[in-house]
Coordinates of C-alpha atoms and ligand atoms in Angstrom, one line a residue:
X1 CA -11.7 -45.6 7.6
X2 CA -10.4 -45.7 11.3
X3 CA -10.2 -42.3 12.6
X4 CA -7.4 -41.9 15.7
X5 CA -9.0 -39.3 18.9
X6 CA -4.9 -38.6 19.9
X7 CA -4.3 -36.8 23.2
X8 CA -2.7 -32.9 23.2
X9 CA -2.2 -30.4 25.4
X10 CA -2.6 -27.0 24.3
X11 CA -0.6 -24.5 23.2
X12 CA -0.5 -21.3 24.5
X13 CA 1.4 -18.6 21.7
X14 CA -1.4 -19.8 18.4
X15 CA -2.8 -16.3 18.5
X16 CA -3.6 -16.0 14.6
X17 CA -1.6 -12.6 13.8
X18 CA -2.7 -10.3 11.0
X19 CA -2.8 -12.5 8.5
X20 CA -2.2 -16.2 10.5
X21 CA -0.4 -18.3 12.6
X22 CA 3.7 -17.0 11.6
X23 CA 6.3 -19.2 13.8
X24 CA 9.5 -20.8 12.8
X25 CA 9.5 -23.9 11.3
X26 CA 10.4 -25.2 14.6
X27 CA 7.9 -24.7 16.5
X28 CA 5.5 -26.3 13.9
X29 CA 7.6 -29.0 13.7
X30 CA 6.2 -29.9 17.4
X31 CA 4.3 -32.8 18.2
X32 CA 0.6 -31.6 17.6
X33 CA 1.5 -28.2 17.3
X34 CA 0.2 -28.3 13.8
X35 CA -2.3 -30.0 14.3
X36 CA -3.3 -28.5 17.4
X37 CA -4.2 -25.5 15.3
X38 CA -6.1 -27.5 12.3
X39 CA -8.5 -29.0 14.4
X40 CA -9.3 -25.7 16.3
X41 CA -10.1 -24.1 13.2
X42 CA -12.0 -27.1 13.0
X43 CA -13.8 -26.6 15.8
X44 CA -14.7 -23.3 15.1
X45 CA -16.4 -23.3 10.9
X46 CA -17.9 -27.0 12.3
X47 CA -17.6 -28.9 8.8
X48 CA -21.8 -29.9 7.4
X49 CA -21.4 -33.4 5.1
X50 CA -21.0 -32.6 1.8
X51 CA -18.5 -29.8 2.1
X52 CA -15.6 -29.1 -0.4
X53 CA -12.5 -27.6 1.4
X54 CA -9.1 -26.3 -0.1
X55 CA -5.4 -26.7 0.9
X56 CA -2.0 -25.7 -0.9
X57 CA 0.5 -22.8 0.0
X58 CA 3.2 -21.3 -1.6
X59 CA 5.5 -24.7 -1.7
X60 CA 7.6 -23.5 1.8
X61 CA 9.6 -25.8 3.5
X62 CA 7.0 -28.2 5.2
X63 CA 4.4 -27.4 2.9
X64 CA 4.0 -30.7 1.8
X65 CA 4.7 -32.6 5.1
X66 CA 0.9 -30.0 6.4
X67 CA -0.6 -30.6 4.0
X68 CA 0.0 -34.3 4.5
X69 CA -1.0 -34.2 8.4
X70 CA -4.0 -31.9 7.3
X71 CA -6.1 -34.2 4.9
X72 CA -5.7 -36.9 7.2
X73 CA -7.0 -34.2 9.1
X74 CA -9.4 -32.9 7.4
X75 CA -11.2 -36.8 5.9
X76 CA -11.5 -37.1 10.4
X77 CA -12.7 -34.6 10.5
X78 CA -16.2 -35.1 8.0
X79 CA -14.8 -33.4 4.3
X80 CA -16.7 -34.6 1.7
X81 CA -13.7 -33.6 -1.1
X82 CA -10.3 -31.6 -0.7
X83 CA -8.8 -29.7 -3.9
X84 CA -5.1 -28.9 -3.2
X85 CA -2.8 -27.8 -5.6
X86 CA -0.7 -29.7 -7.6
X87 CA 2.9 -29.6 -5.8
X88 CA 0.7 -28.0 -3.0
X89 CA 1.7 -24.6 -4.6
X90 CA -2.0 -22.5 -4.6
X91 CA -0.9 -18.3 -4.2
X92 CA -3.0 -16.8 -1.8
X93 CA -5.4 -15.0 -4.8
X94 CA -5.9 -18.3 -6.3
X95 CA -6.1 -20.4 -2.9
X96 CA -9.2 -17.0 -2.7
X97 CA -10.4 -17.8 -6.5
X98 CA -11.0 -21.4 -6.1
X99 CA -12.7 -21.7 -2.7
X100 CA -15.5 -18.8 -4.7
X101 CA -14.8 -20.8 -8.2
X102 CA -16.0 -24.1 -6.5
X103 CA -17.9 -22.3 -3.5
X104 CA -15.6 -24.3 -1.0
X105 CA -16.0 -24.3 2.9
X106 CA -12.8 -22.6 3.2
X107 CA -9.5 -23.5 3.3
X108 CA -6.4 -23.5 4.4
X109 CA -3.5 -21.6 3.0
X110 CA 0.0 -22.5 4.1
X111 CA 2.0 -19.3 3.9
X112 CA 4.2 -16.7 6.0
X113 CA 3.9 -14.5 2.9
X114 CA 7.4 -13.2 2.6
X115 CA 8.8 -14.1 6.0
X116 CA 12.1 -16.0 5.1
X117 CA 11.5 -19.2 4.2
X118 CA 14.1 -22.8 5.2
X119 CA 14.3 -25.2 7.9
X120 CA 14.9 -22.5 10.4
X121 CA 13.1 -19.4 9.4
X122 CA 9.0 -19.4 9.5
X123 CA 6.1 -21.3 8.6
X124 CA 2.8 -20.3 8.8
X125 CA -1.2 -21.1 8.0
X126 CA -4.5 -19.0 7.5
X127 CA -7.9 -20.5 7.6
X128 CA -10.0 -18.4 5.2
X129 CA -13.8 -18.7 4.6
X130 CA -16.1 -19.7 2.3
X131 CA -16.4 -16.7 0.6
X132 CA -12.7 -16.7 0.1
X133 CA -12.0 -14.8 2.5
X134 CA -9.1 -14.5 5.6
X135 CA -11.7 -15.2 8.8
X136 CA -12.8 -12.4 10.2
X137 CA -11.9 -10.8 13.7
X138 CA -14.7 -13.2 15.7
X139 CA -13.6 -15.9 13.5
X140 CA -10.2 -15.9 14.5
X141 CA -10.1 -14.8 17.9
X142 CA -12.9 -18.3 18.4
X143 CA -9.8 -20.0 17.1
X144 CA -7.6 -18.9 19.9
X145 CA -9.5 -19.5 22.6
X146 CA -10.1 -23.2 21.0
X147 CA -6.7 -23.6 21.0
X148 CA -6.9 -23.0 24.0
X149 CA -9.3 -25.3 25.3
X150 CA -7.7 -27.9 22.8
X151 CA -7.8 -31.8 24.4
X152 CA -7.6 -34.1 21.2
X153 CA -6.8 -34.3 17.2
X154 CA -8.3 -35.8 15.0
X155 CA -6.6 -37.6 12.5
X156 CA -7.0 -40.8 10.0
X157 CA -4.1 -42.9 9.8
X158 CA -3.7 -44.1 5.6
X159 CA -0.8 -43.1 3.6
X160 CA 1.1 -39.7 2.4
X161 CA -0.6 -39.0 -1.1
X162 CA 1.2 -38.3 -4.2
X163 CA 1.0 -33.8 -4.8
X164 CA 2.6 -34.1 -7.7
X165 CA 0.2 -36.1 -10.4
X166 CA -3.2 -34.5 -11.0
X167 CA -6.3 -36.3 -10.8
X168 CA -8.6 -37.8 -8.0
X169 CA -7.3 -39.9 -5.4
X170 CA -8.7 -40.8 -1.2
X171 CA -7.3 -39.6 2.0
X172 CA -10.5 -42.4 3.9
X173 CA -13.2 -41.7 2.9
X174 CA -12.5 -38.6 2.3
X175 CA -11.5 -37.8 -1.8
X176 CA -9.0 -36.1 -2.6
X177 CA -8.4 -33.8 -6.6
X178 CA -5.3 -32.8 -6.9
X179 CA -5.2 -29.7 -9.5
X180 CA -3.9 -27.9 -12.2
X181 CA -2.6 -24.4 -9.2
X182 CA -2.6 -22.1 -12.2
X183 CA -5.9 -22.7 -14.2
X184 CA -8.3 -22.0 -12.3
X185 CA -6.8 -17.7 -11.8
X186 CA -5.2 -17.7 -14.8
X187 CA -8.7 -17.9 -16.8
X188 CA -10.5 -15.2 -13.7
X189 CA -7.6 -13.1 -14.7
X190 CA -8.0 -13.6 -18.9
X191 CA -11.8 -12.7 -17.5
X192 CA -11.5 -9.4 -15.6
X193 CA -7.8 -7.3 -18.8
X194 CA -7.8 -7.2 -22.0
X195 CA -5.8 -9.6 -22.9
X196 CA -5.7 -8.3 -26.7
X197 CA -4.4 -5.1 -25.2
X198 CA -2.4 -6.1 -23.2
X199 CA -0.9 -8.8 -25.4
X200 CA -0.5 -5.4 -27.9
X201 CA 1.8 -3.2 -25.5
X202 CA 4.5 -6.9 -25.0
X203 CA 5.0 -7.5 -29.0
X204 CA 5.9 -3.9 -29.8
X205 CA 8.9 -2.2 -28.5
X206 CA 7.8 -2.2 -24.4
X207 CA 8.9 -3.9 -21.7
X208 CA 9.6 -5.8 -18.5
X209 CA 11.1 -7.7 -16.2
X210 CA 8.9 -9.7 -13.7
X211 CA 10.5 -11.0 -10.3
X212 CA 9.0 -14.4 -8.8
X213 CA 11.7 -14.3 -6.3
X214 CA 11.5 -17.9 -6.5
X215 CA 8.4 -17.7 -4.3
X216 CA 4.5 -19.2 -5.3
X217 CA 4.2 -16.4 -8.8
X218 CA 6.9 -18.2 -10.8
X219 CA 4.6 -20.6 -12.7
X220 CA 1.6 -17.8 -12.6
X221 CA 3.7 -15.4 -14.6
X222 CA 4.4 -17.9 -16.8
X223 CA 1.8 -19.3 -18.1
X224 CA -0.3 -15.3 -17.7
X225 CA 2.8 -13.2 -19.2
X226 CA 4.8 -15.5 -21.3
X227 CA 2.2 -18.6 -22.4
X228 CA -0.7 -16.3 -22.8
X229 CA 0.2 -12.8 -23.3
X230 CA 2.6 -14.0 -25.5
X231 CA 5.6 -12.0 -23.6
X232 CA 9.5 -12.6 -24.5
X233 CA 10.7 -15.9 -22.6
X234 CA 13.0 -15.2 -19.6
X235 CA 10.5 -12.3 -19.3
X236 CA 9.9 -13.6 -15.7
X237 CA 13.2 -13.7 -13.4
X238 CA 14.2 -15.8 -10.8
X239 CA 10.4 -18.1 -12.3
X240 CA 11.5 -21.1 -9.6
X241 CA 9.9 -21.7 -6.7
X242 CA 12.4 -23.5 -3.9
X243 CA 11.2 -24.6 -0.4
X244 CA 13.9 -21.5 1.0
X245 CA 13.2 -18.9 -2.2
X246 CA 16.6 -19.5 -2.9
X247 CA 17.7 -18.6 0.7
X248 CA 16.0 -14.4 0.2
X249 CA 13.5 -12.6 1.2
X250 CA 10.5 -12.5 -1.0
X251 CA 9.1 -8.9 0.2
X252 CA 8.5 -6.8 -2.8
X253 CA 10.2 -3.7 -1.4
X254 CA 13.0 -1.5 -1.7
X255 CA 15.4 -3.4 -0.2
X256 CA 13.9 -6.6 -0.5
X257 CA 14.0 -6.7 -4.3
X258 CA 17.2 -5.8 -5.4
X259 CA 18.2 -7.8 -8.0
X260 CA 15.4 -5.9 -9.7
X261 CA 16.1 -2.7 -8.7
X262 CA 19.2 -3.1 -10.0
X263 CA 17.7 -3.4 -13.0
X264 CA 14.9 -0.7 -13.1
X265 CA 17.3 1.7 -13.0
X266 CA 21.0 0.5 -14.3
X267 CA 21.3 1.6 -17.8
X268 CA 19.3 0.4 -20.6
X269 CA 16.0 -0.5 -18.5
X270 CA 13.0 -2.0 -19.5
X271 CA 9.5 0.5 -19.3
X272 CA 7.5 -1.4 -16.8
X273 CA 9.2 -3.9 -13.9
X274 CA 7.0 -5.8 -11.1
X275 CA 7.8 -8.3 -8.6
X276 CA 5.3 -10.7 -6.3
X277 CA 6.3 -11.8 -2.5
X278 CA 6.0 -15.1 -1.2
X279 CA 2.5 -16.4 -2.1
X280 CA 2.2 -13.9 -4.2
X281 CA -0.4 -11.4 -2.9
X282 CA 1.7 -8.5 -2.9
X283 CA 3.3 -6.4 -5.5
X284 CA 6.1 -3.7 -6.0
X285 CA 5.3 -1.5 -9.5
X286 CA 8.4 0.3 -11.3
X287 CA 9.1 2.1 -13.9
X288 CA 11.6 2.7 -15.7
X289 CA 14.1 4.7 -13.3
X290 CA 11.4 5.2 -11.0
X291 CA 9.1 4.0 -7.8
X292 CA 5.4 3.5 -7.6
X293 CA 4.4 4.3 -4.1
X294 CA 1.9 1.4 -3.5
X295 CA -0.7 3.8 -1.9
X296 CA -0.2 6.1 -5.2
X297 CA -0.5 2.9 -6.8
X298 CA -4.1 2.4 -5.1
X299 CA -5.1 6.1 -6.2
X300 CA -3.9 5.4 -9.7
X301 CA -5.5 2.1 -10.1
X302 CA -8.5 3.8 -9.2
X303 CA -8.3 7.1 -11.5
X304 CA -7.6 4.4 -13.8
X305 CA -10.6 2.1 -13.7
X306 CA -12.3 3.4 -16.6
X307 CA -10.1 1.9 -18.9
X308 CA -10.4 -2.1 -17.0
X309 CA -12.9 -4.1 -18.8
X310 CA -14.3 -5.9 -15.0
X311 CA -14.1 -2.1 -14.0
X312 CA -14.9 0.2 -17.1
X313 CA -18.9 0.1 -15.7
X314 CA -17.5 2.3 -13.1
X315 CA -16.5 1.9 -9.1
X316 CA -19.3 1.9 -5.8
X317 CA -16.5 2.8 -4.2
X318 CA -12.4 2.2 -2.4
X319 CA -11.7 1.4 0.7
X320 CA -7.5 1.5 2.9
X321 CA -5.7 0.6 5.1
X322 CA -5.4 2.9 8.1
X323 CA -1.4 3.7 7.6
X324 CA -2.5 3.4 3.6
X325 CA -1.5 7.0 2.6
X326 CA -4.9 9.7 1.7
X327 CA -4.3 9.6 -2.0
X328 CA -6.7 6.9 -3.3
X329 CA -9.4 9.5 -0.7
X330 CA -8.7 12.4 -3.4
X331 CA -9.4 10.6 -6.8
X332 CA -12.6 8.9 -4.2
X333 CA -13.7 12.4 -4.0
X334 CA -13.5 13.4 -7.5
X335 CA -15.4 10.4 -8.4
X336 CA -18.5 10.9 -5.8
X337 CA -17.8 7.6 -4.7
X338 CA -17.3 6.8 -0.2
X339 CA -13.3 5.7 1.0
X340 CA -13.6 4.0 3.5
X341 CA -10.9 3.3 6.5
X342 CA -9.9 0.1 8.2
X343 CA -7.2 -2.0 9.6
X344 CA -4.0 -3.0 8.9
X345 CA -5.2 -7.0 7.0
X346 CA -6.7 -7.2 4.6
X347 CA -9.0 -9.4 6.1
X348 CA -11.6 -6.0 7.6
X349 CA -12.2 -5.5 3.4
X350 CA -13.8 -8.9 2.8
X351 CA -17.2 -7.6 4.5
X352 CA -17.1 -4.2 2.9
X353 CA -16.9 -6.2 -0.8
X354 CA -19.3 -8.8 0.3
X355 CA -21.8 -5.8 0.2
X356 CA -20.8 -4.3 -2.4
X357 CA -19.7 -1.2 -0.4
X358 CA -16.5 -1.8 -1.3
X359 CA -15.6 -3.1 -5.5
X360 CA -11.1 -1.9 -5.1
X361 CA -9.1 -2.5 -2.5
X362 CA -5.3 -1.6 -1.0
X363 CA -2.9 -1.2 1.6
X364 CA 0.3 0.8 2.1
X365 CA 2.8 -2.5 2.2
X366 CA 1.8 -3.0 -0.8
X367 CA -1.3 -4.9 -1.4
X368 CA -3.8 -3.8 -3.6
X369 CA -6.8 -5.7 -4.8
X370 CA -10.8 -6.0 -5.8
X371 CA -13.6 -7.7 -5.1
X372 CA -13.2 -10.5 -8.1
X373 CA -11.5 -12.5 -5.2
X374 CA -11.0 -11.3 -0.9
X375 CA -7.0 -11.6 -0.5
X376 CA -5.0 -9.0 -2.4
X377 CA -3.4 -9.7 -5.2
X378 CA 0.5 -9.0 -6.4
X379 CA -0.1 -10.0 -10.3
X380 CA -4.0 -9.0 -10.3
X381 CA -2.1 -5.4 -9.8
X382 CA 0.3 -6.4 -12.3
X383 CA -1.7 -6.8 -14.8
X384 CA -3.8 -3.6 -14.1
X385 CA -1.0 -1.5 -14.2
X386 CA -0.3 -3.6 -18.0
X387 CA -3.7 -2.4 -18.8
X388 CA -3.9 0.7 -18.1
X389 CA 0.0 0.8 -19.8
X390 CA -2.4 -0.4 -23.3
X391 CA -4.3 1.6 -23.0
X392 CA -2.4 4.9 -22.6
X393 CA -0.4 4.6 -25.7
X394 CA 3.1 5.6 -25.4
X395 CA 3.1 7.1 -22.0
X396 CA 5.9 6.0 -19.1
X397 CA 5.0 4.9 -15.8
X398 CA 6.9 7.5 -14.4
X399 CA 4.7 10.4 -16.4
X400 CA 1.4 8.3 -15.3
X401 CA 2.7 8.7 -12.0
X402 CA 3.1 12.9 -12.4
X403 CA 0.0 13.4 -14.5
X404 CA -1.5 12.1 -11.2
X405 CA 0.3 14.0 -8.6
X406 CA -0.8 17.1 -10.9
X407 CA -4.6 16.3 -11.0
X408 CA -4.5 15.5 -7.2
X409 CA -1.9 16.7 -5.4
X410 CA 0.9 14.3 -4.1
X411 CA 0.1 12.7 -0.5
X412 CA 4.0 12.8 0.2
X413 CA 4.6 9.0 2.0
X414 CA 6.8 6.7 3.3
X415 CA 6.8 3.9 6.1
X416 CA 10.3 3.2 8.3
X417 CA 9.9 -0.4 9.3
X418 CA 12.7 -0.9 12.9
X419 CA 12.7 -5.5 12.3
X420 CA 14.0 -7.4 15.0
X421 CA 13.6 -5.1 17.7
X422 CA 14.6 -6.4 21.2
X423 CA 10.3 -6.2 22.2
X424 CA 10.0 -4.4 25.2
X425 CA 12.0 -2.0 24.0
X426 CA 9.7 -1.5 21.7
X427 CA 6.8 -1.5 24.4
X428 CA 8.9 1.7 25.6
X429 CA 8.3 3.3 21.9
X430 CA 5.1 3.0 21.8
X431 CA 4.5 4.3 25.8
X432 CA 6.4 7.2 25.1
X433 CA 4.4 8.1 22.6
X434 CA 0.8 7.6 24.7
X435 CA 2.9 9.1 27.1
X436 CA 3.8 11.9 25.6
X437 CA 0.1 13.4 24.9
X438 CA -0.7 12.2 27.4
X439 CA 1.5 14.2 30.0
X440 CA -1.1 17.6 29.0
X441 CA -4.6 18.2 26.8
X442 CA -3.2 20.6 25.2
X443 CA -2.9 19.6 21.8
X444 CA 1.6 20.8 21.0
X445 CA 3.2 22.6 18.0
X446 CA 5.9 19.8 16.4
X447 CA 6.7 20.3 13.0
X448 CA 6.0 23.8 13.1
X449 CA 2.5 21.8 12.3
X450 CA 0.5 22.2 15.9
X451 CA -1.7 18.4 16.4
X452 CA -4.9 17.8 15.7
X453 CA -5.9 14.7 17.5
X454 CA -4.0 11.4 18.6
X455 CA -5.7 8.3 19.1
X456 CA -5.2 4.3 18.6
X457 CA -6.8 4.1 15.2
X458 CA -10.4 2.0 16.4
X459 CA -13.0 0.3 13.6
X460 CA -16.5 -0.7 14.0
X461 CA -17.3 -2.4 10.8
X462 CA -19.8 -0.9 9.2
X463 CA -21.0 -4.0 8.0
X464 CA -21.5 -6.7 11.5
X465 CA -20.5 -3.9 14.4
X466 CA -17.9 -5.5 15.2
X467 CA -15.0 -3.4 17.2
X468 CA -11.5 -3.9 17.0
X469 CA -9.3 -1.4 19.0
X470 CA -5.9 -1.0 19.9
X471 CA -4.4 -0.1 15.3
X472 CA -1.5 2.0 15.8
X473 CA -0.9 5.3 17.4
X474 CA -1.9 8.1 14.8
X475 CA -0.9 11.6 15.9
X476 CA -2.9 13.6 13.3
X477 CA -2.5 17.4 12.4
X478 CA -4.5 20.3 11.7
X479 CA -3.2 20.2 7.7
X480 CA -3.8 17.1 7.0
X481 CA 0.4 15.4 7.8
X482 CA -0.3 11.8 9.4
X483 CA 2.5 10.3 11.1
X484 CA 1.1 6.3 12.5
X485 CA 3.0 3.9 15.5
X486 CA 1.9 0.8 14.8
X487 CA 3.7 -2.7 16.2
X488 CA 3.7 -5.5 12.9
X489 CA 1.5 -8.6 13.5
X490 CA 3.3 -10.8 11.2
X491 CA 6.9 -11.1 12.3
X492 CA 8.3 -14.7 14.5
X493 CA 11.3 -12.8 16.6
X494 CA 10.6 -9.5 17.9
X495 CA 9.6 -6.7 17.4
X496 CA 9.2 -4.6 14.1
X497 CA 8.1 -1.4 15.3
X498 CA 6.5 1.1 11.8
X499 CA 6.8 4.5 11.7
X500 CA 4.0 5.5 8.9
X501 CA 4.6 9.4 7.9
X502 CA 2.5 11.2 5.2
X503 CA 2.0 14.9 4.2
X504 CA 0.0 16.5 1.4
X505 CA 1.6 18.9 -1.3
X506 CA -0.3 20.3 -3.9
X507 CA 2.6 22.4 -5.4
X508 CA 4.1 20.1 -8.6
X509 CA 7.1 21.8 -8.4
X510 CA 8.0 20.5 -5.8
X511 CA 6.5 17.1 -6.5
X512 CA 9.5 15.2 -7.9
X513 CA 11.7 16.4 -4.3
X514 CA 12.3 12.8 -3.3
X515 CA 10.0 12.1 -0.1
X516 CA 12.3 10.9 2.8
X517 CA 13.7 15.4 1.9
X518 CA 9.9 16.3 2.3
X519 CA 9.3 14.4 4.9
X520 CA 12.5 15.8 7.1
X521 CA 10.6 17.6 10.0
X522 CA 7.3 14.8 10.3
X523 CA 10.8 11.6 10.2
X524 CA 12.7 14.3 13.7
X525 CA 9.0 15.2 15.1
X526 CA 8.5 11.1 14.9
X527 CA 11.8 10.0 17.1
X528 CA 11.3 12.2 19.3
X529 CA 8.1 11.6 20.8
X530 CA 8.1 7.9 20.2
X531 CA 12.1 8.8 21.9
X532 CA 12.8 4.7 19.4
X533 CA 16.4 6.5 18.9
X534 CA 17.1 6.4 22.4
X535 CA 15.3 3.3 23.1
X536 CA 16.0 0.9 20.2
X537 CA 19.5 2.3 20.1
X538 CA 18.7 2.3 16.3
X539 CA 19.7 5.0 14.2
X540 CA 18.1 4.0 11.2
X541 CA 15.6 2.0 9.7
X542 CA 15.9 -1.7 8.5
X543 CA 13.3 -1.4 5.3
X544 CA 12.4 2.5 3.9
X545 CA 9.2 2.3 1.5
Ligands
VG1_1 C1 1.4 -6.7 7.3 C2 0.6 -5.4 6.2 C3 -0.2 -5.5 6.2 C4 -0.5 -6.9 6.0 C5 0.5 -8.4 5.9 C6 0.1 -8.9 6.0 O1 1.6 -6.5 8.2 O2 1.4 -4.3 6.8 O3 -0.8 -4.3 5.5 O4 -1.5 -7.2 5.6 O5 1.6 -7.4 6.5 O6 0.5 -9.6 3.8 P1 2.2 -6.7 9.9 O7 1.2 -6.1 10.6 O8 2.9 -7.1 9.6 O9 2.7 -4.7 9.8 V1 1.1 -11.1 3.8 O10 1.7 -10.4 2.4 O11 2.6 -11.3 4.9 O12 0.1 -12.2 4.2
CO2 CO1 1.5 -12.0 1.0

C-alpha cells in the first residue's frame, strides 16, 4: 500500500455548525475541501491501531463519491477496518447504533439532514465519537483549528469499491465491510418496544401512514413497519431514497411534509401519521386532523414511558434544549426526576446520557430520542408512539394529548422561522433585541407581562464543566412565558432567524385554541423588540411550527 502525502492549503470556512459542516455540494467538490476536513478529523481524534470506523450517509448527491474518498483516506491514516452501509446508506441513528454495537472508534455521517439535495444543493459531514454521538464542542473546535493549519492530507491510490454488495473487501491494507444498512438498527428497535402489541394494533382497524420523503428512512420503515410489524404494504410512502430527495425538502414539519399533512387533514384520514427527515433523526407525529407539537411529544413520551418495555423501570432524568418548551419539565417534576436544559444540538446530550443522568432527550425541532443511541431518532419516536397507542387501546392521538394537557396544563408553543434572510439584517435583528434591553436596566413590561430576565443563554456542562456561550437571546417573563431569538447554525445560504414563543395555559377550556391565537401578544412583542419586519422586509415567517 502506497500512502500519498498530498500537499494542500487551508480553507477558512470549515467551522462545524450545530450539526457538522454543511456547504453547497459545489463547495465540497472543490479539490481538497472534503479531504482537508476529513484529515483534520483524523489528526484531532488520532487513529490507534486495530480500530474500526463507521461510514454512511443519507444517500444524497455526492454521498457515494465522498465515501470512496473517505475510505482511501482512512486506509492511509491507519484505520484497520471500516463498516459501510450498503449503497452508502446509514441513517444518523443507525450510524450511532452501529458505532456502539461494534465498539468502533467513531464514524463519519454524510448528511445535511433536511437541507435539499442535488448537484446545486447541500452536502454535509459530521464526525461522531466512540459513544456514537456527535463530537462534543471540544473536538469540533479542535477540528476547526486544525483545518486552518492544513498543509497536507494522506490518501492511498486505489480503485473505487462496489458499495452495493454486502461482504468484505480491501482498500489498501484496510478491511472494508459492507453491511446491511437496516439489520442492526431494526434489531435494536425490537429490543426496546413491545413489537407484538404494535403488531396487534397494526392488524386491527387502526390505520397509519409513514412518509419517508424520499430520504433515508424508506428502507428502515419498510423493514420495520411493513415486514416486521405487519403494517399493510403501502403504509410507507415516498419510501425510495433518491439522491435529490425527489426535489423535495425532507423536513418533517407542517410546511414541507405537505403531502402527509394533506392525507392526515383530509377525508377519511388515518389514525396516525408520521414523517422523518433526510437523515432519519427527526420525526413529526400527527393524529387524525391533529398535530403533535414536538415539545409536547417529548413530554408525552416521558409521561407514558412506563408503557414501553425498555423504559418501564423508570427514568433517571430527562433533558431538553433551551428553546424547547417546558412541557417535559412539568412531567419530570411530577415524577420527581431531574430535567436538564442544554444548548441546541444533540452533541450536548451525550455527556448527560453517558453519565446516566438522563434517559430521554428532546428538541422542539422535531427531535426526540433516548440513551439507546446517542443521536435523536425519528423511527424510534414513531415506534414509541405506536407502542403507547397499542397500550392505551382505542385512544386517539388527539385524546392522549388533550388528557395530558388536562393533567399538566398546556405549554402553548410555537417556533417562527425566517429562512434565507440577509445575514447582515439577521445580525441587526439580534443586535436590536440586545440594545432594546441594554438601553435601561429597568425590566420593561411587554405583552402585558413583566419581564423578569433577559440574557444570552450560556451552559455549563454538569459532567465535564465545559462552558458554551451565545446560545440564544432569552426574554423570560414573570408568568413563565418566554420569547427566544436564535440564529440557525445549519443553513448554507444567508441566515435563518428562529423566534421561539411560549406561554403556559392551565385552563383546559382554552386548550383547543390555536397556538398562534394564544401567542398573538407575544408574537407582536417579539417584533417590537427585534424590529424584525422593518430590518428584514419580511412580514410572515417562512415556516410556522
Ligand atoms: C437545527 C435545530 C436543532 C437540531 C439541528 C440538527 O439547528 O434547530 O434543534 O439539533 O438542526 O438537526 P439550527 O442551528 O438550524 O437551529 V438535523 O436533523 O439538521 O441533524
Ligand atoms: Co436530521
